[in-house]
């Protein structure tokens, strides 16, 4: 997919909700952590707009849950190192759909 133009990034309502919840619960009293998290997300959204299929170990094509497969879409999970969080909370995930026909990355949720 590289070299053939950019992909449009679309943020779903579920993505916006999970991102706000993550900031509220994990970075409640950590302004510097929030700033680093925002920069991390901006960096990855820029990368995904050019290359929405990152290679392992950072990104993986995921199997669809039973009876949910959408023709023309790929389900991806991107592994993130959450800034200033340790343990299991430091292992973030960005779940998104890739629509190759419309050249669109639809952000589903971000979790930590």
Short mmCIF file of C-alpha atoms in Angstrom, two decimals:
data_model
loop_
_atom_site.label_atom_id
_atom_site.label_comp_id
_atom_site.label_asym_id
_atom_site.label_seq_id
_atom_site.Cartn_x
_atom_site.Cartn_y
_atom_site.Cartn_z
CA UNK A 1 0.00 0.00 0.00
CA UNK A 2 2.97 2.34 0.29
CA UNK A 3 3.55 4.95 -2.37
CA UNK A 4 -0.03 5.02 -3.64
CA UNK A 5 -1.28 8.06 -1.74
CA UNK A 6 -2.64 8.76 1.69
CA UNK A 7 -5.48 7.10 3.53
CA UNK A 8 -8.17 9.22 5.15
CA UNK A 9 -8.38 8.84 8.95
CA UNK A 10 -11.92 8.66 10.32
CA UNK A 11 -12.58 8.71 14.08
CA UNK A 12 -15.64 6.76 15.16
CA UNK A 13 -17.79 7.87 18.09
CA UNK A 14 -16.59 4.77 19.98
CA UNK A 15 -12.98 5.85 19.42
CA UNK A 16 -13.65 9.33 20.78
CA UNK A 17 -15.42 7.87 23.82
CA UNK A 18 -12.66 5.35 24.62
CA UNK A 19 -9.92 7.94 24.13
CA UNK A 20 -11.61 10.35 26.56
CA UNK A 21 -12.14 7.57 29.08
CA UNK A 22 -8.50 6.47 28.82
CA UNK A 23 -7.28 10.04 29.45
CA UNK A 24 -9.73 10.47 32.33
CA UNK A 25 -8.83 7.20 34.07
CA UNK A 26 -5.13 6.72 33.30
CA UNK A 27 -3.87 10.32 33.11
CA UNK A 28 -6.24 12.03 35.54
CA UNK A 29 -3.51 13.85 37.47
CA UNK A 30 -0.72 13.67 34.92
CA UNK A 31 -0.77 16.63 32.52
CA UNK A 32 2.64 15.72 31.07
CA UNK A 33 1.40 12.17 30.45
CA UNK A 34 -1.64 13.49 28.58
CA UNK A 35 0.59 15.65 26.36
CA UNK A 36 2.83 12.68 25.56
CA UNK A 37 -0.21 10.49 24.87
CA UNK A 38 -1.66 13.09 22.46
CA UNK A 39 1.70 13.30 20.62
CA UNK A 40 1.88 9.50 20.44
CA UNK A 41 -1.61 9.32 18.90
CA UNK A 42 -0.81 12.09 16.41
CA UNK A 43 2.37 10.25 15.38
CA UNK A 44 0.52 6.97 14.83
CA UNK A 45 -2.34 8.60 12.92
CA UNK A 46 0.22 10.19 10.59
CA UNK A 47 1.90 6.80 10.09
CA UNK A 48 -1.43 5.03 9.48
CA UNK A 49 -2.44 7.61 6.88
CA UNK A 50 0.57 6.51 4.81
CA UNK A 51 0.96 2.85 5.84
CA UNK A 52 -2.16 1.39 7.46
CA UNK A 53 -0.64 -2.10 7.56
CA UNK A 54 2.28 -1.86 10.01
CA UNK A 55 4.43 -4.95 10.33
CA UNK A 56 4.58 -7.09 13.45
CA UNK A 57 5.33 -6.74 16.31
CA UNK A 58 3.58 -3.34 16.27
CA UNK A 59 0.54 -4.20 14.17
CA UNK A 60 -1.43 -7.35 13.50
CA UNK A 61 -4.24 -8.27 11.16
CA UNK A 62 -6.92 -9.64 13.47
CA UNK A 63 -9.49 -12.36 12.80
CA UNK A 64 -13.07 -11.15 12.72
CA UNK A 65 -15.40 -12.28 15.51
CA UNK A 66 -17.96 -14.84 14.33
CA UNK A 67 -20.61 -13.52 11.91
CA UNK A 68 -19.24 -9.95 11.90
CA UNK A 69 -16.93 -9.90 8.85
CA UNK A 70 -17.53 -6.93 6.60
CA UNK A 71 -16.55 -7.41 2.94
CA UNK A 72 -13.84 -4.98 1.87
CA UNK A 73 -12.64 -4.28 5.42
CA UNK A 74 -9.65 -5.55 7.37
CA UNK A 75 -9.58 -5.55 11.19
CA UNK A 76 -6.26 -4.38 12.70
CA UNK A 77 -4.82 -4.07 16.19
CA UNK A 78 -1.85 -1.79 16.79
CA UNK A 79 0.18 -2.30 19.96
CA UNK A 80 1.24 0.90 21.72
CA UNK A 81 3.58 1.64 24.62
CA UNK A 82 1.53 4.07 26.65
CA UNK A 83 3.64 7.01 27.88
CA UNK A 84 4.27 7.24 31.61
CA UNK A 85 2.21 4.14 32.44
CA UNK A 86 3.65 0.93 33.78
CA UNK A 87 2.57 -2.68 34.03
CA UNK A 88 -0.51 -3.81 32.14
CA UNK A 89 -1.75 -0.20 31.83
CA UNK A 90 1.36 0.59 29.76
CA UNK A 91 0.33 -1.89 27.09
CA UNK A 92 -2.11 0.04 24.92
CA UNK A 93 -4.02 -1.08 21.84
CA UNK A 94 -5.50 0.85 18.94
CA UNK A 95 -8.21 -1.12 17.13
CA UNK A 96 -9.16 0.04 13.65
CA UNK A 97 -10.75 -1.00 10.37
CA UNK A 98 -9.03 -0.61 7.03
CA UNK A 99 -11.26 0.06 4.03
CA UNK A 100 -8.96 -0.45 1.05
CA UNK A 101 -11.57 0.52 -1.56
CA UNK A 102 -12.38 3.88 0.01
CA UNK A 103 -8.76 4.31 1.20
CA UNK A 104 -9.96 4.96 4.73
CA UNK A 105 -8.75 4.01 8.22
CA UNK A 106 -11.69 3.92 10.64
CA UNK A 107 -10.50 4.19 14.24
CA UNK A 108 -12.55 1.92 16.49
CA UNK A 109 -11.16 2.22 20.01
CA UNK A 110 -8.04 2.84 22.03
CA UNK A 111 -7.54 0.85 25.22
CA UNK A 112 -4.95 0.51 27.94
#
